[in-house]
PDB file of C-alpha atoms in Angstrom:
ATOM      1  CA  MET A   1     -28.777 -28.322   6.585  1.00 81.00           C
ATOM      2  CA  SER A   2     -27.925 -27.341   9.921  1.00 89.00           C
ATOM      3  CA  ILE A   3     -24.330 -27.648  11.315  1.00 93.00           C
ATOM      4  CA  SER A   4     -25.589 -30.607  13.771  1.00 93.00           C
ATOM      5  CA  ASN A   5     -26.908 -32.454  10.455  1.00 95.00           C
ATOM      6  CA  VAL A   6     -23.433 -31.629   8.954  1.00 96.00           C
ATOM      7  CA  VAL A   7     -21.546 -32.929  11.674  1.00 95.00           C
ATOM      8  CA  ALA A   8     -23.844 -36.005  12.079  1.00 96.00           C
ATOM      9  CA  SER A   9     -23.229 -36.614   8.149  1.00 97.00           C
ATOM     10  CA  TYR A  10     -19.588 -36.211   8.577  1.00 97.00           C
ATOM     11  CA  ASN A  11     -19.412 -38.898  11.514  1.00 96.00           C
ATOM     12  CA  GLU A  12     -21.069 -41.454   9.319  1.00 97.00           C
ATOM     13  CA  LEU A  13     -18.436 -40.758   6.317  1.00 98.00           C
ATOM     14  CA  SER A  14     -15.599 -43.722   5.923  1.00 97.00           C
ATOM     15  CA  LYS A  15     -12.223 -42.547   4.806  1.00 97.00           C
ATOM     16  CA  LEU A  16     -13.195 -43.685   1.387  1.00 98.00           C
ATOM     17  CA  ASP A  17     -16.187 -41.571   1.438  1.00 98.00           C
ATOM     18  CA  LEU A  18     -14.176 -38.620   2.337  1.00 98.00           C
ATOM     19  CA  ARG A  19     -11.513 -39.445  -0.493  1.00 98.00           C
ATOM     20  CA  VAL A  20     -14.509 -39.512  -3.202  1.00 98.00           C
ATOM     21  CA  LEU A  21     -15.644 -36.035  -1.883  1.00 97.00           C
ATOM     22  CA  ARG A  22     -12.104 -34.776  -2.111  1.00 96.00           C
ATOM     23  CA  VAL A  23     -11.592 -36.194  -5.582  1.00 97.00           C
ATOM     24  CA  ILE A  24     -14.996 -34.680  -6.650  1.00 96.00           C
ATOM     25  CA  GLU A  25     -13.596 -31.351  -5.258  1.00 93.00           C
ATOM     26  CA  VAL A  26     -10.468 -31.615  -7.625  1.00 92.00           C
ATOM     27  CA  LEU A  27     -12.230 -32.630 -10.475  1.00 93.00           C
ATOM     28  CA  HIS A  28     -14.766 -29.792 -10.298  1.00 90.00           C
ATOM     29  CA  ARG A  29     -12.117 -27.477 -11.781  1.00 84.00           C
ATOM     30  CA  ASN A  30     -12.942 -29.138 -14.966  1.00 87.00           C
ATOM     31  CA  TYR A  31     -16.513 -30.057 -14.642  1.00 90.00           C
ATOM     32  CA  GLU A  32     -19.495 -28.594 -13.087  1.00 88.00           C
ATOM     33  CA  TYR A  33     -20.876 -32.039 -12.849  1.00 93.00           C
ATOM     34  CA  VAL A  34     -18.168 -34.608 -12.452  1.00 95.00           C
ATOM     35  CA  PRO A  35     -18.758 -37.924 -14.414  1.00 97.00           C
ATOM     36  CA  VAL A  36     -18.400 -41.031 -12.333  1.00 97.00           C
ATOM     37  CA  ARG A  37     -16.160 -42.708 -14.954  1.00 97.00           C
ATOM     38  CA  ARG A  38     -13.496 -39.689 -14.084  1.00 97.00           C
ATOM     39  CA  ILE A  39     -13.569 -40.451 -10.289  1.00 98.00           C
ATOM     40  CA  VAL A  40     -13.024 -44.079 -11.078  1.00 98.00           C
ATOM     41  CA  LYS A  41     -10.167 -43.429 -13.171  1.00 97.00           C
ATOM     42  CA  TYR A  42      -8.585 -40.918 -10.867  1.00 97.00           C
ATOM     43  CA  MET A  43      -8.866 -43.103  -7.687  1.00 97.00           C
ATOM     44  CA  ASN A  44      -8.179 -46.522  -9.746  1.00 96.00           C
ATOM     45  CA  LEU A  45     -10.986 -48.217  -7.848  1.00 96.00           C
ATOM     46  CA  SER A  46     -13.954 -50.439  -9.215  1.00 97.00           C
ATOM     47  CA  GLU A  47     -17.002 -48.598 -10.343  1.00 96.00           C
ATOM     48  CA  GLU A  48     -19.193 -50.490  -7.880  1.00 96.00           C
ATOM     49  CA  VAL A  49     -17.051 -49.287  -4.850  1.00 97.00           C
ATOM     50  CA  ILE A  50     -17.512 -45.685  -6.087  1.00 97.00           C
ATOM     51  CA  ASN A  51     -21.124 -45.853  -6.832  1.00 97.00           C
ATOM     52  CA  LYS A  52     -21.801 -47.183  -3.365  1.00 97.00           C
ATOM     53  CA  SER A  53     -20.153 -44.495  -1.922  1.00 98.00           C
ATOM     54  CA  ILE A  54     -21.707 -41.871  -4.064  1.00 97.00           C
ATOM     55  CA  SER A  55     -25.307 -43.317  -3.381  1.00 97.00           C
ATOM     56  CA  LYS A  56     -24.567 -43.241   0.169  1.00 97.00           C
ATOM     57  CA  MET A  57     -23.726 -39.510   0.112  1.00 98.00           C
ATOM     58  CA  ASN A  58     -26.387 -38.792  -2.281  1.00 97.00           C
ATOM     59  CA  LYS A  59     -28.885 -39.926   0.584  1.00 97.00           C
ATOM     60  CA  LEU A  60     -26.924 -37.622   3.067  1.00 97.00           C
ATOM     61  CA  LYS A  61     -27.604 -34.614   0.416  1.00 96.00           C
ATOM     62  CA  LEU A  62     -23.546 -34.440   0.180  1.00 97.00           C
ATOM     63  CA  LEU A  63     -23.824 -34.788  -3.493  1.00 97.00           C
ATOM     64  CA  VAL A  64     -26.207 -34.172  -6.554  1.00 95.00           C
ATOM     65  CA  ARG A  65     -26.690 -36.317  -9.365  1.00 94.00           C
ATOM     66  CA  ARG A  66     -27.355 -35.255 -12.952  1.00 93.00           C
ATOM     67  CA  GLY A  67     -28.196 -38.320 -14.438  1.00 91.00           C
ATOM     68  CA  PRO A  68     -26.797 -41.456 -13.315  1.00 87.00           C
ATOM     69  CA  ASP A  69     -23.256 -41.009 -14.074  1.00 94.00           C
ATOM     70  CA  ASN A  70     -22.315 -37.336 -13.215  1.00 96.00           C
ATOM     71  CA  VAL A  71     -22.507 -35.617  -9.621  1.00 96.00           C
ATOM     72  CA  ARG A  72     -21.527 -32.473  -8.057  1.00 94.00           C
ATOM     73  CA  LEU A  73     -20.823 -31.261  -4.471  1.00 94.00           C
ATOM     74  CA  THR A  74     -23.457 -29.635  -2.028  1.00 93.00           C
ATOM     75  CA  PHE A  75     -22.515 -26.938   0.584  1.00 92.00           C
ATOM     76  CA  PRO A  76     -22.811 -29.530   3.123  1.00 95.00           C
ATOM     77  CA  ALA A  77     -20.261 -31.583   1.428  1.00 97.00           C
ATOM     78  CA  TYR A  78     -18.036 -28.618   1.311  1.00 95.00           C
ATOM     79  CA  ASP A  79     -18.672 -27.932   5.004  1.00 96.00           C
ATOM     80  CA  ILE A  80     -17.363 -31.334   5.540  1.00 98.00           C
ATOM     81  CA  LEU A  81     -14.233 -31.256   3.755  1.00 97.00           C
ATOM     82  CA  SER A  82     -13.445 -27.655   5.336  1.00 97.00           C
ATOM     83  CA  ILE A  83     -14.189 -29.157   8.762  1.00 97.00           C
ATOM     84  CA  HIS A  84     -12.152 -32.239   8.454  1.00 97.00           C
ATOM     85  CA  THR A  85      -9.117 -30.009   7.212  1.00 96.00           C
ATOM     86  CA  MET A  86      -9.538 -27.978  10.577  1.00 96.00           C
ATOM     87  CA  VAL A  87     -10.009 -30.980  12.604  1.00 95.00           C
ATOM     88  CA  LYS A  88      -6.936 -32.769  11.079  1.00 94.00           C
ATOM     89  CA  ARG A  89      -5.141 -29.417  11.672  1.00 93.00           C
ATOM     90  CA  GLY A  90      -5.958 -29.380  15.170  1.00 91.00           C
ATOM     91  CA  VAL A  91      -7.813 -25.984  15.273  1.00 93.00           C
ATOM     92  CA  ILE A  92     -11.453 -27.361  16.185  1.00 93.00           C
ATOM     93  CA  ASP A  93     -12.558 -30.192  18.292  1.00 93.00           C
ATOM     94  CA  ALA A  94     -16.181 -29.397  18.855  1.00 94.00           C
ATOM     95  CA  ILE A  95     -18.412 -26.967  17.067  1.00 96.00           C
ATOM     96  CA  ALA A  96     -21.749 -25.256  19.056  1.00 94.00           C
ATOM     97  CA  PRO A  97     -24.959 -26.385  17.133  1.00 93.00           C
ATOM     98  CA  THR A  98     -26.427 -22.954  17.566  1.00 93.00           C
ATOM     99  CA  PRO A  99     -24.880 -20.250  15.105  1.00 92.00           C
ATOM    100  CA  LEU A 100     -23.706 -16.887  16.253  1.00 91.00           C
ATOM    101  CA  GLY A 101     -24.844 -15.405  13.226  1.00 88.00           C
ATOM    102  CA  VAL A 102     -26.754 -16.287  10.004  1.00 85.00           C
ATOM    103  CA  GLY A 103     -26.283 -13.594   7.128  1.00 76.00           C
ATOM    104  CA  LYS A 104     -27.208 -13.692   3.518  1.00 75.00           C
ATOM    105  CA  GLU A 105     -23.597 -14.634   2.646  1.00 83.00           C
ATOM    106  CA  SER A 106     -22.225 -16.320   5.630  1.00 90.00           C
ATOM    107  CA  ASP A 107     -23.039 -18.643   8.830  1.00 93.00           C
ATOM    108  CA  VAL A 108     -20.969 -18.097  11.830  1.00 95.00           C
ATOM    109  CA  TYR A 109     -20.543 -20.932  14.721  1.00 96.00           C
ATOM    110  CA  ALA A 110     -18.706 -20.914  17.662  1.00 96.00           C
ATOM    111  CA  ALA A 111     -15.895 -23.953  18.182  1.00 96.00           C
ATOM    112  CA  GLU A 112     -13.501 -25.136  20.677  1.00 95.00           C
ATOM    113  CA  SER A 113      -9.730 -26.859  19.985  1.00 92.00           C
ATOM    114  CA  SER A 114      -9.016 -29.987  21.940  1.00 86.00           C
ATOM    115  CA  SER A 115      -6.929 -27.501  24.057  1.00 89.00           C
ATOM    116  CA  GLY A 116      -9.961 -25.658  24.996  1.00 90.00           C
ATOM    117  CA  ASP A 117      -9.393 -22.333  22.803  1.00 92.00           C
ATOM    118  CA  LYS A 118     -12.457 -20.809  21.258  1.00 95.00           C
ATOM    119  CA  TYR A 119     -12.759 -19.791  18.056  1.00 95.00           C
ATOM    120  CA  ALA A 120     -15.534 -18.351  15.317  1.00 96.00           C
ATOM    121  CA  LEU A 121     -15.845 -20.294  12.378  1.00 97.00           C
ATOM    122  CA  LYS A 122     -17.363 -18.323   9.650  1.00 97.00           C
ATOM    123  CA  PHE A 123     -18.725 -20.424   6.479  1.00 96.00           C
ATOM    124  CA  HIS A 124     -18.984 -18.302   3.326  1.00 93.00           C
ATOM    125  CA  ARG A 125     -22.080 -18.925   1.354  1.00 88.00           C
ATOM    126  CA  ILE A 126     -22.048 -16.719  -1.536  1.00 78.00           C
ATOM    127  CA  GLY A 127     -24.977 -18.315  -3.150  1.00 61.00           C
ATOM    128  CA  ARG A 128     -27.791 -17.269  -0.850  1.00 50.00           C
ATOM    129  CA  VAL A 129     -28.351 -13.993  -2.817  1.00 50.00           C
ATOM    130  CA  SER A 130     -28.154 -13.380  -6.494  1.00 45.00           C
ATOM    131  CA  PHE A 131     -25.048 -14.093  -8.331  1.00 45.00           C
ATOM    132  CA  ARG A 132     -25.139 -10.458 -10.269  1.00 43.00           C
ATOM    133  CA  ASN A 133     -25.563  -8.728  -6.822  1.00 46.00           C
ATOM    134  CA  THR A 134     -22.596 -10.266  -5.221  1.00 50.00           C
ATOM    135  CA  ARG A 135     -20.419 -10.059  -7.958  1.00 49.00           C
ATOM    136  CA  LYS A 136     -20.839  -6.183  -8.631  1.00 44.00           C
ATOM    137  CA  TYR A 137     -19.379  -5.983  -4.871  1.00 43.00           C
ATOM    138  CA  ARG A 138     -16.431  -8.167  -5.772  1.00 53.00           C
ATOM    139  CA  VAL A 139     -14.023  -6.447  -8.256  1.00 51.00           C
ATOM    140  CA  TRP A 140     -11.403  -8.855  -7.293  1.00 49.00           C
ATOM    141  CA  ILE A 141     -13.255 -11.539  -9.189  1.00 53.00           C
ATOM    142  CA  GLY A 142     -12.719  -9.792 -12.510  1.00 51.00           C
ATOM    143  CA  GLU A 143     -14.301 -11.072 -15.540  1.00 49.00           C
ATOM    144  CA  ARG A 144     -14.789 -14.522 -14.529  1.00 48.00           C
ATOM    145  CA  ARG A 145     -18.173 -15.868 -15.908  1.00 42.00           C
ATOM    146  CA  HIS A 146     -18.088 -19.254 -15.029  1.00 43.00           C
ATOM    147  CA  ILE A 147     -17.291 -19.518 -11.341  1.00 45.00           C
ATOM    148  CA  THR A 148     -19.184 -22.065  -9.209  1.00 68.00           C
ATOM    149  CA  TRP A 149     -20.686 -21.178  -6.146  1.00 78.00           C
ATOM    150  CA  LEU A 150     -18.191 -23.133  -4.147  1.00 83.00           C
ATOM    151  CA  TYR A 151     -15.481 -21.576  -5.604  1.00 80.00           C
ATOM    152  CA  GLU A 152     -16.752 -18.108  -5.319  1.00 81.00           C
ATOM    153  CA  ALA A 153     -17.254 -18.692  -1.706  1.00 87.00           C
ATOM    154  CA  LYS A 154     -13.596 -20.092  -1.338  1.00 88.00           C
ATOM    155  CA  ILE A 155     -12.203 -16.955  -2.875  1.00 83.00           C
ATOM    156  CA  SER A 156     -14.604 -14.476  -0.800  1.00 86.00           C
ATOM    157  CA  ALA A 157     -13.185 -16.558   2.100  1.00 92.00           C
ATOM    158  CA  HIS A 158      -9.385 -16.071   1.403  1.00 90.00           C
ATOM    159  CA  MET A 159     -10.041 -12.313   0.544  1.00 88.00           C
ATOM    160  CA  GLU A 160     -11.583 -11.713   4.329  1.00 93.00           C
ATOM    161  CA  TYR A 161      -8.545 -13.752   5.558  1.00 95.00           C
ATOM    162  CA  MET A 162      -6.145 -11.592   3.774  1.00 92.00           C
ATOM    163  CA  ALA A 163      -8.183  -8.437   5.012  1.00 94.00           C
ATOM    164  CA  LEU A 164      -8.097  -9.604   8.624  1.00 97.00           C
ATOM    165  CA  THR A 165      -4.522 -10.687   8.621  1.00 97.00           C
ATOM    166  CA  GLU A 166      -3.299  -7.229   7.039  1.00 96.00           C
ATOM    167  CA  ALA A 167      -5.605  -5.375   9.863  1.00 98.00           C
ATOM    168  CA  TYR A 168      -4.544  -7.426  12.634  1.00 98.00           C
ATOM    169  CA  ARG A 169      -0.654  -6.847  11.868  1.00 98.00           C
ATOM    170  CA  ALA A 170      -1.198  -3.046  11.673  1.00 98.00           C
ATOM    171  CA  LYS A 171      -3.154  -3.501  15.142  1.00 98.00           C
ATOM    172  CA  VAL A 172      -6.648  -2.677  14.093  1.00 98.00           C
ATOM    173  CA  PRO A 173      -9.338  -3.908  16.312  1.00 98.00           C
ATOM    174  CA  VAL A 174     -10.386  -7.042  14.376  1.00 98.00           C
ATOM    175  CA  PRO A 175     -10.698 -10.660  15.399  1.00 97.00           C
ATOM    176  CA  LYS A 176      -7.220 -12.511  15.308  1.00 97.00           C
ATOM    177  CA  PRO A 177      -7.298 -14.498  11.959  1.00 97.00           C
ATOM    178  CA  ARG A 178      -6.542 -18.325  13.055  1.00 95.00           C
ATOM    179  CA  ALA A 179      -6.628 -20.455   9.967  1.00 96.00           C
ATOM    180  CA  ILE A 180      -8.399 -21.031   6.478  1.00 96.00           C
ATOM    181  CA  THR A 181      -9.314 -23.777   4.360  1.00 95.00           C
ATOM    182  CA  ARG A 182     -11.778 -23.709   1.166  1.00 93.00           C
ATOM    183  CA  HIS A 183     -14.668 -21.429   2.109  1.00 94.00           C
ATOM    184  CA  LEU A 184     -14.296 -21.540   6.175  1.00 96.00           C
ATOM    185  CA  VAL A 185     -12.312 -19.043   8.236  1.00 97.00           C
ATOM    186  CA  ALA A 186     -11.284 -19.572  11.884  1.00 97.00           C
ATOM    187  CA  MET A 187     -10.589 -16.706  13.757  1.00 97.00           C
ATOM    188  CA  GLU A 188     -10.478 -15.356  17.390  1.00 96.00           C
ATOM    189  CA  TYR A 189     -13.800 -15.715  19.435  1.00 96.00           C
ATOM    190  CA  ILE A 190     -14.855 -12.089  20.353  1.00 95.00           C
ATOM    191  CA  ASN A 191     -16.850 -11.386  23.472  1.00 92.00           C
ATOM    192  CA  GLY A 192     -18.799  -8.550  22.164  1.00 95.00           C
ATOM    193  CA  ILE A 193     -22.331  -7.331  21.196  1.00 96.00           C
ATOM    194  CA  GLU A 194     -23.190  -5.962  17.842  1.00 97.00           C
ATOM    195  CA  LEU A 195     -23.116  -1.750  18.292  1.00 98.00           C
ATOM    196  CA  PHE A 196     -27.134  -1.834  17.422  1.00 98.00           C
ATOM    197  CA  LYS A 197     -27.678  -3.849  20.445  1.00 97.00           C
ATOM    198  CA  ILE A 198     -25.993  -2.037  23.068  1.00 97.00           C
ATOM    199  CA  ARG A 199     -26.842   1.105  24.949  1.00 98.00           C
ATOM    200  CA  LEU A 200     -23.249   2.979  25.202  1.00 98.00           C
ATOM    201  CA  SER A 201     -22.095   4.741  28.021  1.00 98.00           C
ATOM    202  CA  ASN A 202     -19.603   6.641  26.549  1.00 98.00           C
ATOM    203  CA  PRO A 203     -20.679   6.781  22.962  1.00 98.00           C
ATOM    204  CA  GLU A 204     -18.208   9.574  22.073  1.00 98.00           C
ATOM    205  CA  SER A 205     -15.299   7.166  22.728  1.00 98.00           C
ATOM    206  CA  VAL A 206     -16.800   4.416  21.010  1.00 98.00           C
ATOM    207  CA  LEU A 207     -16.991   6.864  17.977  1.00 98.00           C
ATOM    208  CA  GLU A 208     -13.608   7.979  18.194  1.00 98.00           C
ATOM    209  CA  GLN A 209     -12.430   4.212  18.171  1.00 98.00           C
ATOM    210  CA  ILE A 210     -14.069   3.518  14.983  1.00 98.00           C
ATOM    211  CA  ILE A 211     -12.881   6.734  13.165  1.00 98.00           C
ATOM    212  CA  SER A 212      -9.232   5.764  14.658  1.00 98.00           C
ATOM    213  CA  ALA A 213      -9.684   2.337  13.243  1.00 98.00           C
ATOM    214  CA  ILE A 214     -10.628   3.772   9.895  1.00 98.00           C
ATOM    215  CA  GLU A 215      -7.640   6.055  10.029  1.00 98.00           C
ATOM    216  CA  ASP A 216      -5.475   2.948  10.738  1.00 98.00           C
ATOM    217  CA  LEU A 217      -6.934   1.025   7.709  1.00 98.00           C
ATOM    218  CA  LEU A 218      -6.196   3.774   5.485  1.00 98.00           C
ATOM    219  CA  ARG A 219      -2.637   3.607   6.352  1.00 98.00           C
ATOM    220  CA  ILE A 220      -2.480   0.159   5.083  1.00 97.00           C
ATOM    221  CA  ASN A 221      -4.517   1.260   1.942  1.00 95.00           C
ATOM    222  CA  ILE A 222      -7.639  -0.590   2.982  1.00 97.00           C
ATOM    223  CA  ILE A 223     -11.343   0.328   3.441  1.00 97.00           C
ATOM    224  CA  HIS A 224     -13.801  -1.784   5.027  1.00 97.00           C
ATOM    225  CA  GLY A 225     -16.686  -1.309   2.671  1.00 95.00           C
ATOM    226  CA  ASP A 226     -19.553  -2.485   4.726  1.00 94.00           C
ATOM    227  CA  LEU A 227     -19.250  -0.653   7.801  1.00 97.00           C
ATOM    228  CA  ASN A 228     -22.425  -0.294   9.887  1.00 97.00           C
ATOM    229  CA  GLU A 229     -23.667  -0.827  13.593  1.00 98.00           C
ATOM    230  CA  TYR A 230     -24.022  -4.380  12.686  1.00 95.00           C
ATOM    231  CA  ASN A 231     -20.491  -5.183  11.845  1.00 95.00           C
ATOM    232  CA  ILE A 232     -19.100  -3.476  15.053  1.00 98.00           C
ATOM    233  CA  LEU A 233     -19.107  -5.414  18.358  1.00 98.00           C
ATOM    234  CA  VAL A 234     -18.682  -3.747  21.531  1.00 98.00           C
ATOM    235  CA  ASN A 235     -17.137  -5.212  24.610  1.00 98.00           C
ATOM    236  CA  PRO A 236     -20.099  -4.639  27.074  1.00 97.00           C
ATOM    237  CA  SER A 237     -17.722  -4.014  30.123  1.00 97.00           C
ATOM    238  CA  SER A 238     -14.913  -1.869  28.501  1.00 97.00           C
ATOM    239  CA  GLU A 239     -16.998  -0.668  25.330  1.00 98.00           C
ATOM    240  CA  LYS A 240     -13.894  -1.479  23.217  1.00 98.00           C
ATOM    241  CA  ILE A 241     -15.098  -2.132  19.571  1.00 98.00           C
ATOM    242  CA  THR A 242     -14.001  -4.977  17.248  1.00 98.00           C
ATOM    243  CA  ILE A 243     -14.845  -4.381  13.554  1.00 98.00           C
ATOM    244  CA  ILE A 244     -15.965  -8.042  11.879  1.00 96.00           C
ATOM    245  CA  ASP A 245     -17.479  -9.207   8.129  1.00 94.00           C
ATOM    246  CA  TRP A 246     -14.779  -8.226   5.757  1.00 92.00           C
ATOM    247  CA  PRO A 247     -15.752  -9.768   2.560  1.00 85.00           C
ATOM    248  CA  GLN A 248     -16.520  -6.163   0.756  1.00 88.00           C
ATOM    249  CA  TRP A 249     -13.308  -4.594   1.672  1.00 93.00           C
ATOM    250  CA  MET A 250     -11.155  -2.522  -0.908  1.00 92.00           C
ATOM    251  CA  TYR A 251      -8.145  -0.933  -1.477  1.00 92.00           C
ATOM    252  CA  ALA A 252      -8.234   2.792  -0.947  1.00 95.00           C
ATOM    253  CA  ASN A 253      -6.462   3.677  -4.376  1.00 93.00           C
ATOM    254  CA  VAL A 254      -8.962   1.734  -6.368  1.00 91.00           C
ATOM    255  CA  LYS A 255     -11.514   3.914  -8.482  1.00 91.00           C
ATOM    256  CA  GLY A 256     -14.643   4.623  -6.397  1.00 92.00           C
ATOM    257  CA  SER A 257     -13.111   3.764  -3.214  1.00 94.00           C
ATOM    258  CA  LYS A 258     -13.641   7.156  -1.967  1.00 95.00           C
ATOM    259  CA  THR A 259     -17.535   6.986  -2.485  1.00 95.00           C
ATOM    260  CA  ILE A 260     -17.465   3.825  -0.608  1.00 96.00           C
ATOM    261  CA  LEU A 261     -15.420   5.383   2.365  1.00 97.00           C
ATOM    262  CA  MET A 262     -17.811   8.000   2.585  1.00 97.00           C
ATOM    263  CA  ARG A 263     -21.050   5.691   2.490  1.00 97.00           C
ATOM    264  CA  ASP A 264     -19.385   3.848   5.723  1.00 98.00           C
ATOM    265  CA  LEU A 265     -18.721   7.010   7.423  1.00 98.00           C
ATOM    266  CA  ASN A 266     -22.210   8.518   6.684  1.00 98.00           C
ATOM    267  CA  ILE A 267     -23.828   5.227   8.092  1.00 98.00           C
ATOM    268  CA  ILE A 268     -21.739   5.169  11.277  1.00 98.00           C
ATOM    269  CA  LEU A 269     -22.365   9.167  11.796  1.00 98.00           C
ATOM    270  CA  ARG A 270     -25.830   8.714  11.198  1.00 98.00           C
ATOM    271  CA  TYR A 271     -26.160   6.005  13.554  1.00 98.00           C
ATOM    272  CA  PHE A 272     -24.517   7.925  16.480  1.00 98.00           C
ATOM    273  CA  LYS A 273     -26.658  10.941  15.634  1.00 98.00           C
ATOM    274  CA  SER A 274     -29.882   9.426  15.645  1.00 98.00           C
ATOM    275  CA  ASN A 275     -29.141   7.386  18.727  1.00 98.00           C
ATOM    276  CA  TYR A 276     -26.912   9.691  20.757  1.00 98.00           C
ATOM    277  CA  GLY A 277     -27.150  13.116  19.400  1.00 98.00           C
ATOM    278  CA  LEU A 278     -23.620  13.183  18.311  1.00 98.00           C
ATOM    279  CA  ASN A 279     -23.712  15.751  15.548  1.00 95.00           C
ATOM    280  CA  ILE A 280     -20.261  15.307  13.736  1.00 96.00           C
ATOM    281  CA  SER A 281     -20.092  16.614   9.946  1.00 96.00           C
ATOM    282  CA  ILE A 282     -18.743  14.267   7.459  1.00 97.00           C
ATOM    283  CA  ASP A 283     -16.746  16.964   6.100  1.00 96.00           C
ATOM    284  CA  ALA A 284     -15.204  17.293   9.542  1.00 96.00           C
ATOM    285  CA  VAL A 285     -14.242  13.661   9.305  1.00 98.00           C
ATOM    286  CA  MET A 286     -13.237  13.690   5.557  1.00 97.00           C
ATOM    287  CA  GLY A 287     -10.828  16.639   6.409  1.00 97.00           C
ATOM    288  CA  ARG A 288      -9.155  14.533   9.318  1.00 97.00           C
ATOM    289  CA  LEU A 289      -8.649  11.528   7.080  1.00 98.00           C
ATOM    290  CA  ALA A 290      -7.770  13.503   3.953  1.00 97.00           C
ATOM    291  CA  PRO A 291      -3.827  13.152   4.413  1.00 97.00           C
ATOM    292  CA  LEU A 292      -4.584   9.300   4.409  1.00 97.00           C
ATOM    293  CA  ILE A 293      -6.626   9.021   1.230  1.00 95.00           C
ATOM    294  CA  PRO A 294      -4.643   8.515  -1.980  1.00 93.00           C
ATOM    295  CA  SER A 295      -4.609  11.457  -4.212  1.00 88.00           C
ATOM    296  CA  SER A 296      -5.316   9.307  -7.156  1.00 84.00           C
ATOM    297  CA  GLU A 297      -7.465   6.460  -8.013  1.00 85.00           C
ATOM    298  CA  LEU A 298      -6.495   3.565 -10.191  1.00 84.00           C
ATOM    299  CA  PRO A 299      -8.716   1.396 -12.321  1.00 83.00           C
ATOM    300  CA  PRO A 300      -9.547  -2.094 -10.411  1.00 77.00           C
ATOM    301  CA  GLU A 301      -8.380  -4.306 -12.809  1.00 72.00           C
ATOM    302  CA  LYS A 302      -4.839  -2.771 -12.549  1.00 72.00           C
ATOM    303  CA  VAL A 303      -4.538  -2.586  -8.754  1.00 72.00           C
ATOM    304  CA  TYR A 304      -6.423  -6.109  -8.412  1.00 68.00           C
ATOM    305  CA  SER A 305      -4.481  -7.999 -11.530  1.00 66.00           C
ATOM    306  CA  ARG A 306      -1.608  -9.068  -8.826  1.00 68.00           C
ATOM    307  CA  LEU A 307      -3.661  -9.700  -5.983  1.00 70.00           C
ATOM    308  CA  ILE A 308      -6.350 -11.867  -8.168  1.00 65.00           C
ATOM    309  CA  LYS A 309      -3.474 -13.924  -9.447  1.00 68.00           C
ATOM    310  CA  ARG A 310      -2.410 -14.766  -5.868  1.00 69.00           C
ATOM    311  CA  ILE A 311      -5.672 -15.373  -4.704  1.00 67.00           C
ATOM    312  CA  THR A 312      -6.786 -18.000  -7.372  1.00 63.00           C
ATOM    313  CA  SER A 313      -3.396 -19.570  -7.017  1.00 64.00           C
ATOM    314  CA  LEU A 314      -4.457 -20.366  -3.528  1.00 61.00           C
ATOM    315  CA  VAL A 315      -7.790 -21.512  -4.315  1.00 55.00           C
ATOM    316  CA  SER A 316      -7.328 -23.386  -7.389  1.00 49.00           C
TER     317      SER A 316
END
């Protein structure tokens, strides 16, 4: 469903409908498909009133039924709950109908607040690719086997927001994080073009910016984990960079992180060699980074145990 259709559906909902969606979201903690009787009991309203609201939202494709008496949220319903929260907070007032980007795991739209501030809204959508393939890159999920797509998208969004917050505080060139709710991250709108789409006038300077950003990230024990020419924006006039797309970040002292760091570097160095003839060896860059790379690597479960508890307490 396009964001225009999501917004149109949102405008058709009453306060009661929104409350029903929120109650179903809460009850998803215990049910994949929520029994209607539980919604009735929770809201202390008649079954007739609840069923009328559910039928309406089923037609709008905000709910999926299993039999006549069990329902679950869809991603458009989750979008609506997230948009509603951002509107109430005063973060957004309008959303552009055309996406800034559509990927395997997210959709990004431009939005404005009532005061005219411009933001990028990133909706995390983990379920577009196979559960197995996304989970192998998400060591922070741990051994949870029964996570719904909505819940995993929610965790992914909170993890990205956390990385953006830490990186922004460290003055790494990333979009300024503005707000988060559920699977939706609002961040600063960046006037930039993906690295692969622009012909640089000073590629040496841009490459140095990227390596300096990697250094600054290592100082706060972070590796991007998916650094490439698609996740780096370049301002067309100043050629200043901004690094985006952070769901696959990891701590630099986690087992296997050095391999991921070298993969990121290899991708970037190959790009600048093939497109600009810059022949910089990865050994030279790794030598520069060596003092910042943790000398020992810890098991993921040891490093992430506290973080997982923190995140799940935020998103439960």
